[in-house]
XYZ file of C-alpha atoms in Angstrom:
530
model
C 150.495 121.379 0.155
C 147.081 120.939 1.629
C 146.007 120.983 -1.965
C 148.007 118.797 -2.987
C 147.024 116.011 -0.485
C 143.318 115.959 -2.010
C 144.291 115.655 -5.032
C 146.249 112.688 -4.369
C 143.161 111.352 -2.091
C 140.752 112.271 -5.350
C 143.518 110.509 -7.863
C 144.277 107.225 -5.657
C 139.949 106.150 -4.854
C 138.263 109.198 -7.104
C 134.812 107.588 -5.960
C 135.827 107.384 -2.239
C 136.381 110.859 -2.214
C 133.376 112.154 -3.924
C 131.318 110.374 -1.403
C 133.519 111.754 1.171
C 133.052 115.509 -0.881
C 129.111 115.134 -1.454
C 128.915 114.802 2.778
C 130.589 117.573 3.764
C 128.239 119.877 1.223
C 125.592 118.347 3.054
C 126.752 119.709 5.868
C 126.854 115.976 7.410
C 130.808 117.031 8.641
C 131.074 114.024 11.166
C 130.591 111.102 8.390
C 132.956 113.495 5.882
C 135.735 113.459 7.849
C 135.086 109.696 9.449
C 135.681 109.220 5.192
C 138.064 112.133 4.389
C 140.836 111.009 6.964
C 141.991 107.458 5.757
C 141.636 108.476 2.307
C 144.245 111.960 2.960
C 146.391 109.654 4.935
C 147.050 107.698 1.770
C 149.117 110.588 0.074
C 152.794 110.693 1.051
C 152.523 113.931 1.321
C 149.980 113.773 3.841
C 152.670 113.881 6.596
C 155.214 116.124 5.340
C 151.788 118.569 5.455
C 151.492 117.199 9.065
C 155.025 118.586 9.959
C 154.709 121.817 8.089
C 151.727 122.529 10.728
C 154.003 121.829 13.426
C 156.879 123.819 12.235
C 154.799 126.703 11.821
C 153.094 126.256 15.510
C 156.190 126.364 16.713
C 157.164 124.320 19.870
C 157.561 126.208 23.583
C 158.908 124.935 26.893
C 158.957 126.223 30.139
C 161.902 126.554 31.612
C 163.520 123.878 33.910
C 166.005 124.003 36.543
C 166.820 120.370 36.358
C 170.834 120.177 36.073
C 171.380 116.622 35.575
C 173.511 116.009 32.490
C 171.795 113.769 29.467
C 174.929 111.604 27.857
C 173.727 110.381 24.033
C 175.476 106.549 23.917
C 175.899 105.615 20.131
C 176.233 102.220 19.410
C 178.597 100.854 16.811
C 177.593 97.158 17.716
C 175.294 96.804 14.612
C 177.895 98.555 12.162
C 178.274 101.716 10.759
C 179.448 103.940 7.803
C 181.377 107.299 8.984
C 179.169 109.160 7.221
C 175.598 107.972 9.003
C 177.948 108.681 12.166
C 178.826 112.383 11.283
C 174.773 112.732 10.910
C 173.975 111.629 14.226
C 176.742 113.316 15.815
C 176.154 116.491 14.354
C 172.396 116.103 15.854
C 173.512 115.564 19.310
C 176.009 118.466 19.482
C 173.641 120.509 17.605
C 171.568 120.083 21.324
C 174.694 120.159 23.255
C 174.437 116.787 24.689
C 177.961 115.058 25.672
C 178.793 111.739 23.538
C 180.060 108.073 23.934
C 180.549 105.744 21.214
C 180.620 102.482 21.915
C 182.981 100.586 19.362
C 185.356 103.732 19.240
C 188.850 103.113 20.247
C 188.030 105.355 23.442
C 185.249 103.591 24.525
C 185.417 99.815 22.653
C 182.914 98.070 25.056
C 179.933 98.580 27.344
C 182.031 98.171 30.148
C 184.406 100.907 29.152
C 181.249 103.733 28.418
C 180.381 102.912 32.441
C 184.271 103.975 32.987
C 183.501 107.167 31.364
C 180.560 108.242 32.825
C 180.343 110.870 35.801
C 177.933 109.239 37.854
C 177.991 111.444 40.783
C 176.665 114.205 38.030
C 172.888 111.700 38.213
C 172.795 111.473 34.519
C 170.089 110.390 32.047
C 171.092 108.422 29.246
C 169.944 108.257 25.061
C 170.783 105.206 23.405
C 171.197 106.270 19.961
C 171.598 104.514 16.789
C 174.128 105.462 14.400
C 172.017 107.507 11.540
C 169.639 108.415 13.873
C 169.028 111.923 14.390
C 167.147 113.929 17.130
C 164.410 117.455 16.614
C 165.984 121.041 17.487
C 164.894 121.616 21.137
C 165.124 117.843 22.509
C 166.909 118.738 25.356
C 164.745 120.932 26.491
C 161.527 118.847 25.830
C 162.997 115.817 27.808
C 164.303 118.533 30.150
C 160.939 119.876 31.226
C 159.582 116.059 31.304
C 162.470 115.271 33.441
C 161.382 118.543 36.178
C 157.814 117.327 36.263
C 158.307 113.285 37.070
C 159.701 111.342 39.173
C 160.177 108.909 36.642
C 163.223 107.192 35.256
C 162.515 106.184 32.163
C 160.836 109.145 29.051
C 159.885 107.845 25.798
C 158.902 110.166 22.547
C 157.212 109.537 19.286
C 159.402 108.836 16.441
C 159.632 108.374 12.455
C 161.702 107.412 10.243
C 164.045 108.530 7.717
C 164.342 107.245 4.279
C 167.284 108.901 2.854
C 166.202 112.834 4.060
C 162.796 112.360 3.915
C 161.019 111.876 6.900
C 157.644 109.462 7.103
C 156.136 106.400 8.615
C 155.412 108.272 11.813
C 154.478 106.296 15.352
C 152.516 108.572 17.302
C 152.714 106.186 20.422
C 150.364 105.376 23.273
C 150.875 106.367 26.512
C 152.331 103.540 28.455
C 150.950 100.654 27.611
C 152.499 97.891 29.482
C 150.895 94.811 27.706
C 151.367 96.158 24.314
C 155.100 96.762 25.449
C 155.424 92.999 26.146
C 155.366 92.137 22.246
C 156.759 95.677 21.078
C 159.606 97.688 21.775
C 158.519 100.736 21.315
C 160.792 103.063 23.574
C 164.220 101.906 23.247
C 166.361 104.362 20.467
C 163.408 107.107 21.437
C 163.550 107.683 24.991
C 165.907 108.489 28.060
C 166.424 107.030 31.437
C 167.974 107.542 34.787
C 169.373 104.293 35.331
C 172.065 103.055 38.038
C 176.392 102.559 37.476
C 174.621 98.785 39.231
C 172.109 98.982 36.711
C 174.189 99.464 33.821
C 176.864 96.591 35.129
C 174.112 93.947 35.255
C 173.184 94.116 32.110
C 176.917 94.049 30.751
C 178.138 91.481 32.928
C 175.078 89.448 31.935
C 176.296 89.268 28.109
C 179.228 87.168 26.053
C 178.491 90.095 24.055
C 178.573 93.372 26.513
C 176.944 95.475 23.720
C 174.269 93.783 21.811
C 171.096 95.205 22.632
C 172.304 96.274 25.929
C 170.098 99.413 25.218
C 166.553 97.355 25.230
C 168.013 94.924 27.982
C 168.326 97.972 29.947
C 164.828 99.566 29.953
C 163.324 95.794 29.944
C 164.750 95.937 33.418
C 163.984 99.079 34.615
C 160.578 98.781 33.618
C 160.395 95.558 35.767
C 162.376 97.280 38.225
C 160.914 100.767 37.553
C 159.465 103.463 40.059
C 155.865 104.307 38.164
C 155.162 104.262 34.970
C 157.757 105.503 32.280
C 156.318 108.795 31.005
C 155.633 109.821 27.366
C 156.445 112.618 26.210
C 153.898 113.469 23.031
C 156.709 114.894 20.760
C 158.205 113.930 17.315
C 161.673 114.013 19.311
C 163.381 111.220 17.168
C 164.387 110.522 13.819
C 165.407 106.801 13.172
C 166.291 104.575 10.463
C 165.542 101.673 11.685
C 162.851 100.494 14.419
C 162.945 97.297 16.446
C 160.346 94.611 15.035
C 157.202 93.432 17.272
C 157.162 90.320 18.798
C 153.502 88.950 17.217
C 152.268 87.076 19.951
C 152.635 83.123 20.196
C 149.080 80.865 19.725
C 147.910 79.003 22.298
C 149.010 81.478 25.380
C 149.910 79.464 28.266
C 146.298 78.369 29.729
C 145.765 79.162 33.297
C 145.552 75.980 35.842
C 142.684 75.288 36.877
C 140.310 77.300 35.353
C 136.835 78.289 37.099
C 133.714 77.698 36.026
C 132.242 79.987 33.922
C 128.845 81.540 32.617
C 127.717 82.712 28.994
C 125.045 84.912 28.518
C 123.642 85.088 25.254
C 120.506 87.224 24.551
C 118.744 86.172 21.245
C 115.557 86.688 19.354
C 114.179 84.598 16.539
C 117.254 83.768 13.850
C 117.927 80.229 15.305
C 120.407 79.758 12.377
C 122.663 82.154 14.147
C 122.017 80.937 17.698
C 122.729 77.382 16.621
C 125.985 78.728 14.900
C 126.970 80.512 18.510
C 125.487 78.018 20.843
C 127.875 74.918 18.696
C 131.202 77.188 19.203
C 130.393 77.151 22.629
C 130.237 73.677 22.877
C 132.922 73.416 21.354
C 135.207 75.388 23.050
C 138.213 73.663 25.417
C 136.644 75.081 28.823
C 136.744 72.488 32.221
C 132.632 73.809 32.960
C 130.344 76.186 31.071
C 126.857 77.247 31.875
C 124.948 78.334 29.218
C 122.147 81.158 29.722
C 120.314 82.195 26.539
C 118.073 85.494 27.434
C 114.904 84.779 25.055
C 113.336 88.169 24.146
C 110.313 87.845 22.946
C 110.973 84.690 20.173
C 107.748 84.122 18.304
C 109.385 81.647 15.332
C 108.236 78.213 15.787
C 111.579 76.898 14.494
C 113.222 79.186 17.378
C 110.743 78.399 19.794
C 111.517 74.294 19.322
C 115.103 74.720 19.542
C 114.971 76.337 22.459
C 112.940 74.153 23.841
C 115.348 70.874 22.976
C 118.665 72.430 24.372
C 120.477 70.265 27.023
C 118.943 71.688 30.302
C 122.081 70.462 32.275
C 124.203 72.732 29.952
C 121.523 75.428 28.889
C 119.031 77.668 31.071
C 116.965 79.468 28.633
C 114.959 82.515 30.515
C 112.601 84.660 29.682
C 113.014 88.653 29.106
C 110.364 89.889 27.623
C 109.570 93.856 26.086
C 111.413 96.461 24.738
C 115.481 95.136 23.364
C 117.460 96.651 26.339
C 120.855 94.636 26.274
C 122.096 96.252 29.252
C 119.211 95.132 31.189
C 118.732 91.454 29.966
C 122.651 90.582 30.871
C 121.979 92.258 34.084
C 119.441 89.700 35.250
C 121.840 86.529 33.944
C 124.851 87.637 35.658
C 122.476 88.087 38.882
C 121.790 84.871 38.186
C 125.134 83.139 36.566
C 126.657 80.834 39.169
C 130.493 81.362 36.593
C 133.183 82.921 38.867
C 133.778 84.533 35.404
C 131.155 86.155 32.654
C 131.260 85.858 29.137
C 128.933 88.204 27.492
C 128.582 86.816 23.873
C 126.354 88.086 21.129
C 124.051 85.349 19.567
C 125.439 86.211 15.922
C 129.283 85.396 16.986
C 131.088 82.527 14.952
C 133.881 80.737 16.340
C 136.245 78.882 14.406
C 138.905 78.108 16.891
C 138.097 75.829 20.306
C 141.056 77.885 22.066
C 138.949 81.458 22.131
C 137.254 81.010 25.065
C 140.265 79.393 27.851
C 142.461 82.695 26.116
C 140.574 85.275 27.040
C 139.521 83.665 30.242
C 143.233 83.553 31.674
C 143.564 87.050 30.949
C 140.639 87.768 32.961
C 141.755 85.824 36.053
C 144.597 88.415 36.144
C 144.352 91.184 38.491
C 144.650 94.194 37.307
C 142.359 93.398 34.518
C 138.354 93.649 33.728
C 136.947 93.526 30.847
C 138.457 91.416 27.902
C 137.458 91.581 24.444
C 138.687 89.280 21.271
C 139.541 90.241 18.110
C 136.572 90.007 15.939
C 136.151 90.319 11.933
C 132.907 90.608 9.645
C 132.303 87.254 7.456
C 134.779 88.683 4.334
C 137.683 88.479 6.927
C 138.246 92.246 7.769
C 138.827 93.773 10.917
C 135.490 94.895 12.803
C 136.530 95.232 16.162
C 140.602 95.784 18.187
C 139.529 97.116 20.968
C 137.812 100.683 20.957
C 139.427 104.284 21.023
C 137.419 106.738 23.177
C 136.769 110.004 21.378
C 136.521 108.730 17.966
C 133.720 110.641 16.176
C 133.798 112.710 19.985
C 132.592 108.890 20.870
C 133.690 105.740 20.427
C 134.984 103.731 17.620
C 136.464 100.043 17.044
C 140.247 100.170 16.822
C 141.524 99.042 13.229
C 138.053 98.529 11.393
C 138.158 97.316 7.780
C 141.983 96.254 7.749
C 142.846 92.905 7.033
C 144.516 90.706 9.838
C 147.541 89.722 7.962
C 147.689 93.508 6.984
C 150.858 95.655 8.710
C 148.505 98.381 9.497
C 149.640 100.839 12.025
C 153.000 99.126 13.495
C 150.710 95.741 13.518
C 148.968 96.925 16.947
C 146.041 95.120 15.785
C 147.749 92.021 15.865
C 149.611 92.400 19.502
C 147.674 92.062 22.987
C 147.500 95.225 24.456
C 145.384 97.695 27.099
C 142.808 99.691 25.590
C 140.120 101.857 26.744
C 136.983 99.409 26.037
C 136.341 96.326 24.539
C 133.182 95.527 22.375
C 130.732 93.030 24.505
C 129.558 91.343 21.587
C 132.321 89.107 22.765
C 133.389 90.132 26.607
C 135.072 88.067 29.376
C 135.022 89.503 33.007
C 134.910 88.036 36.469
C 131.303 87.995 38.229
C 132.765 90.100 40.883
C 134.323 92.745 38.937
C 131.141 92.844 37.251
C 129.199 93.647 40.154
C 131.169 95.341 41.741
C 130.641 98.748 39.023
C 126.805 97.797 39.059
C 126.460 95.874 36.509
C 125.140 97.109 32.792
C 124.300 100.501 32.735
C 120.073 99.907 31.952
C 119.044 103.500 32.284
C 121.038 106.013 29.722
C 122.548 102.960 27.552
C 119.886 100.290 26.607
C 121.375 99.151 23.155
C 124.802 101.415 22.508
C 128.181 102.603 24.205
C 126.794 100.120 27.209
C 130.230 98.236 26.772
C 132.273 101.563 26.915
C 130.699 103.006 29.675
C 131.279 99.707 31.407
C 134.836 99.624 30.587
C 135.272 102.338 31.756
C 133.390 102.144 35.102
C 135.914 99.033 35.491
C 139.248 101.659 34.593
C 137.774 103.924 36.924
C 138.204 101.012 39.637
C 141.663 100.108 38.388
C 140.711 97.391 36.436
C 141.860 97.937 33.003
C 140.319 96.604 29.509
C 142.637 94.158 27.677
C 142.081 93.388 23.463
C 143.425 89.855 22.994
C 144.035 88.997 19.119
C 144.922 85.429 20.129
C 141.098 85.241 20.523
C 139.267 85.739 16.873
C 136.316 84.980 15.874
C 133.440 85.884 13.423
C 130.826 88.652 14.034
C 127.514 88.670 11.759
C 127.274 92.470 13.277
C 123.561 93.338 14.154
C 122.118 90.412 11.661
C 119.772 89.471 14.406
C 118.742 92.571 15.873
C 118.813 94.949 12.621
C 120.078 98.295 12.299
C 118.981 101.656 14.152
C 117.756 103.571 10.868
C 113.922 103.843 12.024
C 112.954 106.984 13.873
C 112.637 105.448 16.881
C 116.163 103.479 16.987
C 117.663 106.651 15.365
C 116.537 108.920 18.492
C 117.496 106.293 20.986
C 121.231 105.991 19.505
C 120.965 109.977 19.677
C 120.283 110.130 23.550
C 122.714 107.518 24.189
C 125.183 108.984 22.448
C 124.492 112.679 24.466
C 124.468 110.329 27.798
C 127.991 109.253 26.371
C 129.326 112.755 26.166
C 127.965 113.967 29.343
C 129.071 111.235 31.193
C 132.764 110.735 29.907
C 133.204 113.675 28.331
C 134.113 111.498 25.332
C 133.956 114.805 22.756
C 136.521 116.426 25.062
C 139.106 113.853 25.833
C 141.463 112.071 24.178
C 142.289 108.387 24.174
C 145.747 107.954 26.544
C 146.036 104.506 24.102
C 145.828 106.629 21.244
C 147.359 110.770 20.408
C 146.035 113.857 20.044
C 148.381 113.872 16.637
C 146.012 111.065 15.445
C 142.439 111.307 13.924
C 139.255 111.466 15.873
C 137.664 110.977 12.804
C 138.724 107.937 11.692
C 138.728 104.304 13.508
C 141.722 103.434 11.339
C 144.668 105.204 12.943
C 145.847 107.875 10.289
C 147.581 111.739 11.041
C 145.110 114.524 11.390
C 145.503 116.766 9.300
């Protein structure tokens, strides 16, 4: 099988996977498999290969003493042939969980299914779907979740079946309450420990006491909801069908009264591209925007004269001279921004939509949140940064490079607002206080790369999490101004940032909680590993 895989990787991009081939001889392993895994994925064998490897590792859980019954609840509301019913049923019994139909003459509503139920017994409930079908040794995987959380609501990964084959896996986040706003991605793959009271709301709330009483229900209990619901990292259901995302509506509701609000732009020379950033600034819908562009070291007349025109009651332009050290120079302007909130903005950012900046800014006012990051794609329109996945190349990479925005990609997450690890600061929105609060840029161990993680993640640490925000896009000319590390000298400084990355985070150890050990490290684009 594994085989087999390569050779459809070799036969779909033959020169993709020569490359790929001619690294790994050269013992350059990292880059091979950064280029091997997206072109494997491609096969559709590539998962059935993925499954094999499970079968054959076998699955073990400890034993649990929890006793509370699990009732599987098929619903008939959205029709049904007998025989996709017999499946499903079979699948259930096959675990020896105890079944209600609703739609069957026993149990023809909602309301009649709460009749039936034991609820002294404290039971869990599985929505099911007729033709769905669940993995030998469910129970005791949700069984063993159930005996370690306090919990009421357990969610596992899930595929789907097309006729008896089984593909299109979703090898889900942990919980991930933003992206849950504009996708389902628990209800028909999960079990809760909801009320009889519960249960009654939701069908006394209906004309129609079954229609999608399921997702109704863990909507409210996650509202309602002790902690977090729990996932359980487990290709536990098989499902023909998967509730669509909700792709987020454009404009967002603007927060009221927005505060003022600094932009730090460090820049050297290329005035074409600072003229280009400074004019979407302008031109953003913001009440009141300072301006401070961090001059290192500009020595082009034509720079040196714009510079020295810009409106000074919109524009402080400061000096920073020496060595590039990003961290540093946006350090001194956000000691010296007078913004309640911070945008950190690279000077080779195009906008091409006024809304960008009052987007991301109302997610920052919120809470709970610190650092947020738009979407941002290279001049021919692909994807170069949705957010960034810790351990990626036992790093960091950006979430969903290369794809295309109108592009399905994996279950559309590059498309839906959602809590990630990090966000890029080539385009960054936090409050001044969150900010200094974690100290700021990290100047010693990251001068020029993984600042922006190790940032993020200073700001997680404090309970302030990173939010992507696709409803915020705009163009990144990446590294035109400041050139690429591929001199000795940039090379060895990327090296020691990158060793300051693993010691401090660990980041060739852990695994993303947004992301799954069952997905790549290797790859930014989220394919199976294999």
């Amino acid at each position: 099988m594994t085989a087999s895989v390569h050779f459809d990787a070799f036969r779909a991009e033959p020169r993709a996977y020569l490359t790929a081939t001619k690294w790994w001889i050269k013992r350059k392993r990292v880059r091979a498999r950064g280029q091997f895994a997206p072109l494997l994925s491609q096969s559709s064998r590539a998962y059935r290969l993925w499954i094999l490897r499970q079968e054959r590792a076998g699955r073990a859980h400890s034993q649990s003493d929890a006793i509370c019954p699990i009732i599987a609840i098929i619903d008939l509301s959205g029709g049904s042939d007998p025989k996709s019913l017999a499946i499903t049923q079979q699948s259930l019994k096959a675990e020896g969980l105890t079944l209600l139909v609703i739609g069957s003459p026993e149990t023809p509503t909602l309301a009649a299914a709460i009749a039936r139920i034991d609820w002294t017994a404290n039971p869990w409930l599985m929505p099911v779907r007729p033709g769905d079908r669940i993995a030998p040794g469910t129970v005791d995987a949700y069984r063993a979740a159930m005996a370690g959380t306090a919990a009421r609501l357990i969610y596992a990964d899930d595929d789907r079946l097309i006729g008896r084959r089984r593909a299109r896996p979703y090898f889900k986040p942990d919980w991930n309450g933003e992206l849950f706003r504009h996708q389902d991605y628990m209800t028909g793959a999960c079990i809760m420990h909801a009320t009889r009271a519960e249960l009654e709301v939701i069908a006394d709330n209906s004309a129609d006491d079954r229609a999608d009483w399921a997702a109704r229900l863990v909507a409210s209990m996650v509202v309602r909801g002790q902690g977090a619901p729990v996932h359980l990292r487990e290709m536990l259901h098989h499902r023909r069908h998967r509730p669509l995302p909700r792709l987020p509506a454009r404009p967002i509701a603007i927060a009221h009264d927005l505060p003022p609000l600094s932009v730090i732009v460090p820049t050297r020379n290329r005035v074409d591209l600072l003229r280009t950033c400074l004019d979407g600034v302008a031109a953003a819908h913001y009440p009141q925007v300072d301006v401070i562009v961090m001059d290192n070291d500009s020595d082009d007349p034509e720079t040196l004269a714009y510079l020295a025109a810009l409106d000074p009651a919109r524009h402080r332009v400061l000096r920073h001279s020496g060595a590039f050290n990003y961290s540093a120079i946006n350090n001194r302007a956000a000691a010296q921004a007078q913004g309640r909130l911070l945008c950190l903005l690279n000077n080779d950012i195009e906008m091409t939509d006024p809304h960008w900046l009052e987007i991301m800014a109302t997610q920052a006012l919120r809470p709970e949140v610190g650092a947020v990051g738009a979407r941002l794609l290279y001049p021919d329109g692909r994807i170069q940064h949705a957010g960034v996945v810790i351990g990626v190349g036992n790093a960091a990479g950006h979430a969903h490079r290369f794809l295309r925005p109108d592009e399905e990609g994996y279950f559309h997450r590059h498309s839906l607002p959602q809590f990630t690890m990090a966000v890029t600061a080539a385009c960054l929105v936090v409050g001044r206080d969150k900010f200094m609060a974690v100290g700021g840029l990290n100047e010693r161990d990251f001068a020029v790369a993984f600042n922006d993680v190790d940032f993020c993640l200073r700001l997680n640490r404090q309970g302030w999490r990173s939010l992507y925000e696709p409803r915020a896009t705009l163009i990144h000319h990446e590294s035109v101004s400041r050139g690429l590390d591929r001199d000795p000298v940039g090379a060895a400084r990327f090296a020691g940032e990158l060793a300051a990355l693993k010691r401090l985070w660990q980041t060739d150890e852990i695994y993303d909680p947004y992301h799954h050990p069952a997905l790549s490290r290797a790859s930014e684009q989220f394919v199976v590993a294999l």
